[in-house]
Short mmCIF file of C-alpha atoms in Angstrom, two decimals:
data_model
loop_
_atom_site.label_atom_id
_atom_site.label_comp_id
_atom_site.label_asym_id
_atom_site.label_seq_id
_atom_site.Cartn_x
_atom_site.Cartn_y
_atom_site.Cartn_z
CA UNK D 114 0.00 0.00 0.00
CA UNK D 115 1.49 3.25 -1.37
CA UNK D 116 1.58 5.96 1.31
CA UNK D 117 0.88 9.75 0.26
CA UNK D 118 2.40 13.03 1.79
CA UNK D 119 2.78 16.11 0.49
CA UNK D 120 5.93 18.16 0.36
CA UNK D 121 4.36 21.75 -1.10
CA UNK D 122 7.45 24.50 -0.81
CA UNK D 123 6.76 28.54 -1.24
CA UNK D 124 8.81 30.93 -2.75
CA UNK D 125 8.68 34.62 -2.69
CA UNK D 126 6.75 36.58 -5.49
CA UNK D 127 6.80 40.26 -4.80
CA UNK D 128 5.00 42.62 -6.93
CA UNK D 129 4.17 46.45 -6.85
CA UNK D 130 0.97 45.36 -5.15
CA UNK D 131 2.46 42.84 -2.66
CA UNK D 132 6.27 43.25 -1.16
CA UNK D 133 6.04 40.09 1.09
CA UNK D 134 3.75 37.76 -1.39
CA UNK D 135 4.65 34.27 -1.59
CA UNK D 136 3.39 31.25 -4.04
CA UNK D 137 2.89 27.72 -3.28
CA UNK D 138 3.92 24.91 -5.87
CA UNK D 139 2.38 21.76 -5.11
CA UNK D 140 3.96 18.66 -4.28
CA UNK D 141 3.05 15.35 -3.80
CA UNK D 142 5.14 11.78 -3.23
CA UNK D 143 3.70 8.88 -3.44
CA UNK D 144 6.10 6.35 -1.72
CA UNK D 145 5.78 2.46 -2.75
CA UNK D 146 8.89 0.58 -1.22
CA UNK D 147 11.90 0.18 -2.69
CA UNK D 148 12.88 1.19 -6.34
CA UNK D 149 13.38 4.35 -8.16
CA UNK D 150 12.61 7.55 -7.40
CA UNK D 151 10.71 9.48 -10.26
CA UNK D 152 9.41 13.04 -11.20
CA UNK D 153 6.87 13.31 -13.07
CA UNK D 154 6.47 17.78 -14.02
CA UNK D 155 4.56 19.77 -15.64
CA UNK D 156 3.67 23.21 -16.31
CA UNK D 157 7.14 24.69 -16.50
CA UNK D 158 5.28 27.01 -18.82
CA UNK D 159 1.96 27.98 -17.04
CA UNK D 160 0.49 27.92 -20.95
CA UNK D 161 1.39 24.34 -21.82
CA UNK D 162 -1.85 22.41 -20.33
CA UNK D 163 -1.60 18.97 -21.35
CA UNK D 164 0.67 17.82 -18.82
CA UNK D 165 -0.69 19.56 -16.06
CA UNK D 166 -4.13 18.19 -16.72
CA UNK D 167 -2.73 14.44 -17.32
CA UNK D 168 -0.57 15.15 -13.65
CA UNK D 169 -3.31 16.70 -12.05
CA UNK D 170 -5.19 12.94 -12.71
CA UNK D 171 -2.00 11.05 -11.44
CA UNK D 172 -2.41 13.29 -8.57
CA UNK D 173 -5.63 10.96 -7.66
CA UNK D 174 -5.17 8.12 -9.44
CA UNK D 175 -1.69 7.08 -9.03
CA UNK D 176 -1.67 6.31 -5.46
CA UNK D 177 -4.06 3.15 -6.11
CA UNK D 178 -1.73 1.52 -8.66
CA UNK D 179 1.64 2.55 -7.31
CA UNK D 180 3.43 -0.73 -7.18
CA UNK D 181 7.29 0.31 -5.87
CA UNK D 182 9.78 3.01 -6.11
CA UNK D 183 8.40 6.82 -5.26
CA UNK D 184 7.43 9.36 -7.37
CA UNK D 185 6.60 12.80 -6.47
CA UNK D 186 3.78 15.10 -8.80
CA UNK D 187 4.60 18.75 -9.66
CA UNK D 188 1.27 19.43 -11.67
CA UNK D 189 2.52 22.88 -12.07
CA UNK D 190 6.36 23.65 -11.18
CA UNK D 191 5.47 27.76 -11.75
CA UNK D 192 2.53 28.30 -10.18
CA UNK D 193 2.16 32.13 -10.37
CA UNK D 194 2.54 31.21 -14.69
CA UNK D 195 -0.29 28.62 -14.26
CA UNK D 196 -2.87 30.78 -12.82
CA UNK D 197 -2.31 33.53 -15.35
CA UNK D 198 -2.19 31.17 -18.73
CA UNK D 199 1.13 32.35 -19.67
CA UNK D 200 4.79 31.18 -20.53
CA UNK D 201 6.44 33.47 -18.01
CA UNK D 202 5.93 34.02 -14.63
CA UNK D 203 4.24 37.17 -14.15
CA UNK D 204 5.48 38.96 -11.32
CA UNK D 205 9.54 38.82 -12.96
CA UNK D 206 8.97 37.97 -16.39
CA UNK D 207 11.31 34.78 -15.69
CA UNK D 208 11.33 31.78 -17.93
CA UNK D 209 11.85 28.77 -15.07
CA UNK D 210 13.40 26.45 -17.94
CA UNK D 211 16.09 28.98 -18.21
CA UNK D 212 16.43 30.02 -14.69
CA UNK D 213 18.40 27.21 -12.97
CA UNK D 214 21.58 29.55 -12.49
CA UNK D 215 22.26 28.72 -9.02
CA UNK D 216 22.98 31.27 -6.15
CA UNK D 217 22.06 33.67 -5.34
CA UNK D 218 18.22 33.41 -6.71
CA UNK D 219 16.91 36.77 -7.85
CA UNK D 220 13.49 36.76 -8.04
CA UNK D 221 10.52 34.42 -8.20
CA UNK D 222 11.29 32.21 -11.25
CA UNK D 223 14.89 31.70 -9.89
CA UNK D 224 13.75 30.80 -6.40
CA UNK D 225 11.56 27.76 -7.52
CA UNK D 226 14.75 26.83 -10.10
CA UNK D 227 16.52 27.01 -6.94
CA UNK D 228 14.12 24.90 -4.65
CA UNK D 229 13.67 22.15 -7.63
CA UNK D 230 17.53 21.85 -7.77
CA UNK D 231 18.28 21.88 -4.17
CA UNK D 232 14.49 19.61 -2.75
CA UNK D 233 13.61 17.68 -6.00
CA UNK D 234 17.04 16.70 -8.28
CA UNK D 235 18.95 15.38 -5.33
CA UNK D 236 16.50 12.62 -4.80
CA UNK D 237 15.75 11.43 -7.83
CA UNK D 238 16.63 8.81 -10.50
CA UNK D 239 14.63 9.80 -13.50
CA UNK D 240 12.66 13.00 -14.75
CA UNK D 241 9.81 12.83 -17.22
CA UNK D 242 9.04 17.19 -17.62
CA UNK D 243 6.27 17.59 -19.77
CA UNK D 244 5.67 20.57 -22.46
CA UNK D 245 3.51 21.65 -25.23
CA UNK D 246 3.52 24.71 -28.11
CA UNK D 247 1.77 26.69 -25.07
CA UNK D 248 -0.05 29.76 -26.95
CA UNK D 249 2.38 31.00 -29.52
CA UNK D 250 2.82 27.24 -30.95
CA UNK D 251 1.51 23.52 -32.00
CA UNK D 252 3.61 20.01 -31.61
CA UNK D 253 2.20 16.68 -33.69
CA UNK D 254 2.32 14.97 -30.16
CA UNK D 255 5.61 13.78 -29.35
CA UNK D 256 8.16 12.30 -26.70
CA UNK D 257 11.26 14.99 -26.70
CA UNK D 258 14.90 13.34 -26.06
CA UNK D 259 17.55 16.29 -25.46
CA UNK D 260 21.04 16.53 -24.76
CA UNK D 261 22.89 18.96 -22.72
CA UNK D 262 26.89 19.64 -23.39
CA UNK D 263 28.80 16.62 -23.73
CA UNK D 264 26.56 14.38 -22.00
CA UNK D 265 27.32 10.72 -22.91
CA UNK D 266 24.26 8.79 -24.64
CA UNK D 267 22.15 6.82 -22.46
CA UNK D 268 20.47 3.56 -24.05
CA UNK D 269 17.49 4.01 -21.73
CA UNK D 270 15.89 6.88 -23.50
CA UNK D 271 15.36 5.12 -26.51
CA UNK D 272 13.17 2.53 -24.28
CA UNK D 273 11.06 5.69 -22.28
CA UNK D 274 10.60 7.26 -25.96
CA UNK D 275 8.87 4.02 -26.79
CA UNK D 276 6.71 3.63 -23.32
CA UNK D 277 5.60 7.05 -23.96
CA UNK D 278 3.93 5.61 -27.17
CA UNK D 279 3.74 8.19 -29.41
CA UNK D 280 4.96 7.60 -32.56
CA UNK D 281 7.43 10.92 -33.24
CA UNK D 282 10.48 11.78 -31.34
CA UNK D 283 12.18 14.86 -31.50
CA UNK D 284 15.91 15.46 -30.71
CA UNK D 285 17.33 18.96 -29.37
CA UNK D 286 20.64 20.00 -28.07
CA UNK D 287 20.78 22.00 -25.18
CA UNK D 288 23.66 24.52 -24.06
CA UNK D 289 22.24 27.07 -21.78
CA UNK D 290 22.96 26.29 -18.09
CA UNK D 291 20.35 27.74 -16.63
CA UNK D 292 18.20 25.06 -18.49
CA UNK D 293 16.29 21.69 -16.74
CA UNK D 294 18.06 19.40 -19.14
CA UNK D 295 21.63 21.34 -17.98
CA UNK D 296 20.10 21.09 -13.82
CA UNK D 297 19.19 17.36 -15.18
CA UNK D 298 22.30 16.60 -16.10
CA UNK D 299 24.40 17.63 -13.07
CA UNK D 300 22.73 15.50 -10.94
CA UNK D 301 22.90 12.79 -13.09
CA UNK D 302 19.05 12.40 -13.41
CA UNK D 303 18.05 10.77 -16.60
CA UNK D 304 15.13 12.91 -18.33
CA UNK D 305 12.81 12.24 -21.35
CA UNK D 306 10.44 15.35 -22.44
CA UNK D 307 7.50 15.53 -24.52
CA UNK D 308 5.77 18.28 -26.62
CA UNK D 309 2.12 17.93 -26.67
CA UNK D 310 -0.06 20.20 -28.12
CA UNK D 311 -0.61 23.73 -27.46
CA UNK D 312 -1.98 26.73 -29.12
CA UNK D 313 -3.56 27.84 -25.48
CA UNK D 314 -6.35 24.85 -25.51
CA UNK D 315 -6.12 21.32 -25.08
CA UNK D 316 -8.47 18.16 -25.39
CA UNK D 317 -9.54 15.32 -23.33
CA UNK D 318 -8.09 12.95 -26.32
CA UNK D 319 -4.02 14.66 -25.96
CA UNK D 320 -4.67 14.41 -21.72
CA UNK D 321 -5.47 11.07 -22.38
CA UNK D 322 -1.84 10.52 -24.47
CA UNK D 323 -0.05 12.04 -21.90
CA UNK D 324 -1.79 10.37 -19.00
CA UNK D 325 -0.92 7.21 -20.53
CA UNK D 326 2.39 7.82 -21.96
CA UNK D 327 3.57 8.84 -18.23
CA UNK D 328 2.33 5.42 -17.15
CA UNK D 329 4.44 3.63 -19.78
CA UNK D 330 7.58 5.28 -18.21
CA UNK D 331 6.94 4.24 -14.81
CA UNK D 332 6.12 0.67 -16.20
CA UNK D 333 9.45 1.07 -18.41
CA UNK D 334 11.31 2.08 -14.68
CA UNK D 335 9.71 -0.96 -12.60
CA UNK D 336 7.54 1.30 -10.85
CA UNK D 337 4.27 -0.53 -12.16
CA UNK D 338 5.01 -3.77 -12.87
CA UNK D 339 2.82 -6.25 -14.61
CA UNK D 340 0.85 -3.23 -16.34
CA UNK D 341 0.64 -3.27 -20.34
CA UNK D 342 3.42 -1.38 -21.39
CA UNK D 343 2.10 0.83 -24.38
CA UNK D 344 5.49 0.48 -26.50
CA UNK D 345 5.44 2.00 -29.67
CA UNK D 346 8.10 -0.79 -31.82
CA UNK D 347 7.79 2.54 -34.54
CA UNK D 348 8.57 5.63 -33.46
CA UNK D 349 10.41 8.03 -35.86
CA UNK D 350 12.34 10.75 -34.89
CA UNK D 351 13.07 14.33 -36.00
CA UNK D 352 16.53 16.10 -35.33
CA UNK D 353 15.32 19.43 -34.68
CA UNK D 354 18.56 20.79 -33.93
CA UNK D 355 19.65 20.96 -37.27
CA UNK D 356 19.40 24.48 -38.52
CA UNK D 357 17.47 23.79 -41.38
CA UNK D 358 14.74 22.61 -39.62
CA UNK D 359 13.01 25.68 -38.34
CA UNK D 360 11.74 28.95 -40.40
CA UNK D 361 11.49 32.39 -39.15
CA UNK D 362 10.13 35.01 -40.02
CA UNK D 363 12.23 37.21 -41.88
CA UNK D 364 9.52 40.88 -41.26
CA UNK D 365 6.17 40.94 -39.51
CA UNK D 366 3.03 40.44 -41.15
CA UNK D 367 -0.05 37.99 -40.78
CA UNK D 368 1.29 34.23 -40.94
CA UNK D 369 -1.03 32.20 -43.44
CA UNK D 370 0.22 28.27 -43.12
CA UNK D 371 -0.62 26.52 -46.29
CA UNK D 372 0.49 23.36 -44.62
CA UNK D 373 -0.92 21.30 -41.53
CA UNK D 374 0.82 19.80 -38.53
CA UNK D 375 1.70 16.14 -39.90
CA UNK D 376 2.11 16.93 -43.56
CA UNK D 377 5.17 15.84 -45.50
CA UNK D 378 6.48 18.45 -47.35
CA UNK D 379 9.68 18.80 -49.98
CA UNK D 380 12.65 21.57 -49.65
CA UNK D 381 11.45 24.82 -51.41
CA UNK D 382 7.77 23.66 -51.78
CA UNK D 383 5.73 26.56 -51.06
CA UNK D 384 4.35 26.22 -47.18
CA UNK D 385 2.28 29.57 -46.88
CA UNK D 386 2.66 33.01 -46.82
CA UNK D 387 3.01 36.49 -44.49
CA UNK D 388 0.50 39.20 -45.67
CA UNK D 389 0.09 42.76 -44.24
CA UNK D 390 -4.17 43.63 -44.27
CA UNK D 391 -3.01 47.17 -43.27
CA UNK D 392 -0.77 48.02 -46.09
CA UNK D 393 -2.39 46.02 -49.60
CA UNK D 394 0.28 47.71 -51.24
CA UNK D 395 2.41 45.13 -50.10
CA UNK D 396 2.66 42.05 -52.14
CA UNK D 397 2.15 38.32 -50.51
CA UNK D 398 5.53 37.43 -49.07
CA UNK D 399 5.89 33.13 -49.91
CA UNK D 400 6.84 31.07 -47.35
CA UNK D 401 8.57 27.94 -48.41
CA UNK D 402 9.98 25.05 -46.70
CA UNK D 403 13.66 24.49 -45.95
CA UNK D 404 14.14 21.00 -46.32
CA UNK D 405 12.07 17.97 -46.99
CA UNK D 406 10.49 16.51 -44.14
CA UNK D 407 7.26 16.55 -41.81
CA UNK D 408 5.51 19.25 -40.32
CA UNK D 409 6.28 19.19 -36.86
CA UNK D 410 5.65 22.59 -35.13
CA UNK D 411 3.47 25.25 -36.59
CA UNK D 412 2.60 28.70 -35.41
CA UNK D 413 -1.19 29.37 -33.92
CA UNK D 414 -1.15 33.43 -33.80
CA UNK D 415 -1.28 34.38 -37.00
CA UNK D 416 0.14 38.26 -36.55
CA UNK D 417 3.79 37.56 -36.14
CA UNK D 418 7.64 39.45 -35.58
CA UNK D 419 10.78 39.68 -37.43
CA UNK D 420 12.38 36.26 -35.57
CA UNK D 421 9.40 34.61 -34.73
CA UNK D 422 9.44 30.49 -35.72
CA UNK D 423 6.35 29.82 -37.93
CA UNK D 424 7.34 26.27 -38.62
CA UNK D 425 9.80 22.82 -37.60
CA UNK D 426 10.25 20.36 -40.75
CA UNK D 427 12.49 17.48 -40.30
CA UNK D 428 12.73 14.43 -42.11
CA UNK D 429 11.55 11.12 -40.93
CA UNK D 430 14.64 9.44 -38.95
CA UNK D 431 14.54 5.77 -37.59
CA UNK D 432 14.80 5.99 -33.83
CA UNK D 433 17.47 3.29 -33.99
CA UNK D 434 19.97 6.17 -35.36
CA UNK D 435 19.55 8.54 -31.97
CA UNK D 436 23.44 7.39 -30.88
CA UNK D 437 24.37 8.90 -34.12
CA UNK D 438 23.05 12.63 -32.77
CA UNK D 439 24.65 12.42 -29.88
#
């Protein structure tokens, strides 16, 4: 029988309005016996709802089918970003997956970096942190494998990129050190992501996918043994690292995708188009893709910056040839 406690920690959030405010971020372990210890976060980005929602049902269901190891529940790591619906924490503009910098902590966003290095890291074996497009973006569902500096493959995150069962994959490299996967990596914790969804909604059927893809990595860790592990023998994956798989935009205007999430597309095909209502002097400007490949990420505000990514193509890979990225 799995026994519950709850291990909530505050951090400061001062505004103009409130110099001695503080937030709560909710924790909960759920301790089985021996085995691992696993994380299973969300809501990094107080925009990205799919993993929250698919957490917030661990948070009641998980204790019933808990079968060893621990794992503790962070339905929403910033708080203060998930009650306002945005990337950023409000009261600092801070961007937690770029604020694990160490001491001292300036400022909200720093402080909880700070609290999940110092409480959370220390203790555990493996991380599953889940993410999504939030508002400004949408991801065709996918399990998210990244690597930070030098950091040696592990074979184990091909395995948790199957138990999450979706069928795409997509590879990053990380170098900024104030990131998770860089706080991930100097504790030795191993950590598989996933970008699911986004575009500031979500549905029942991608909570579902999330739900169940965070049960497949506790049954790949041993946590829940004897449960159906939904492996997916086919994933592909999608190095998008490489710098021809994202397009900016060059000058603001109105984005117009031509294309949809999913859709293979060849290099230079035409893939949509910026226009500018407010000046029809101006002449379509075409959009068109840099390499062949899938549509992985597309942009879901249409009125868009000089710099802003309106789309990630990559071509199909074989998850077999991950070592090769590394």
């Amino acid at each position: 029988m799995a026994t519950v406690s709850r291990e909530d920690f505050s951090c400061a959030a001062a505004t103009n309005e409130s110099a001695y405010r503080r937030v709560t971020v909710p924790v909960l372990r759920i301790d089985a016996g021996p085995g691992p210890a696993v994380a299973l976060m969300a809501g990094v980005h107080g925009d990205e709802w799919e993993g929250q929602a698919a957490i917030l049902d661990l948070w009641h269901s998980l204790p019933g089918m808990l079968q060893r190891g621990t794992v503790y529940l962070l339905p929403a790591a910033n708080v203060e970003a998930s009650l306002a619906g945005t990337r950023l924490s409000p009261s600092d503009g801070g961007n937690l997956n770029r604020a694990f910098l160490g001491a001292p902590a300036r400022g909200y966003t720093e402080s909880v970096a700070a609290a999940l290095e110092a409480r959370l890291l220390p203790r555990i074996q493996a991380l599953v942190d889940v993410h999504s497009g939030g508002a400004s973006l949408r991801y065709l569902p996918s399990s998210v494998i990244t690597r930070y500096g030098e950091d040696a493959y592990d074979p184990r995150l091909a395995g948790l990129a199957r138990a999450f069962g979706l069928p795409q994959c997509v590879f990053f490299r990380g170098v900024e050190a104030g990131s998770m996967p860089a706080a991930a990596s100097r504790h030795g914790v191993l950590r598989l992501s996933a970008e699911i969804g986004g575009g500031r909604e979500t549905s029942a059927a991608l909570v579902e996918r999330c739900r169940d893809g965070l049960l497949g990595c506790l049954t790949e860790l041993g946590l829940l043994p004897g449960r159906p592990l939904p492996r997916n023998p086919e994933v592909r994956l999608y190095d998008l690292d490489a710098p021809a798989a994202t397009l900016r935009a060059r000058e603001a205007g109105v984005f117009v995708p031509g294309v949809e999430l999913g859709q293979a597309v060849t290099a230079r095909q035409r893939i949509g188009q910026l226009i500018e209502p407010a000046r029809p002097e101006l002449a379509p400007r075409a959009l068109v893709s840099p390499q062949s490949g899938t549509v992985v990420c597309l942009r879901a505000i249409a009125r868009s910056g000089e710099g802003d990514c309106l789309f990630q193509i990559a071509p199909a890979l074989p998850l077999d040839t991950l070592p090769s990225r590394y």
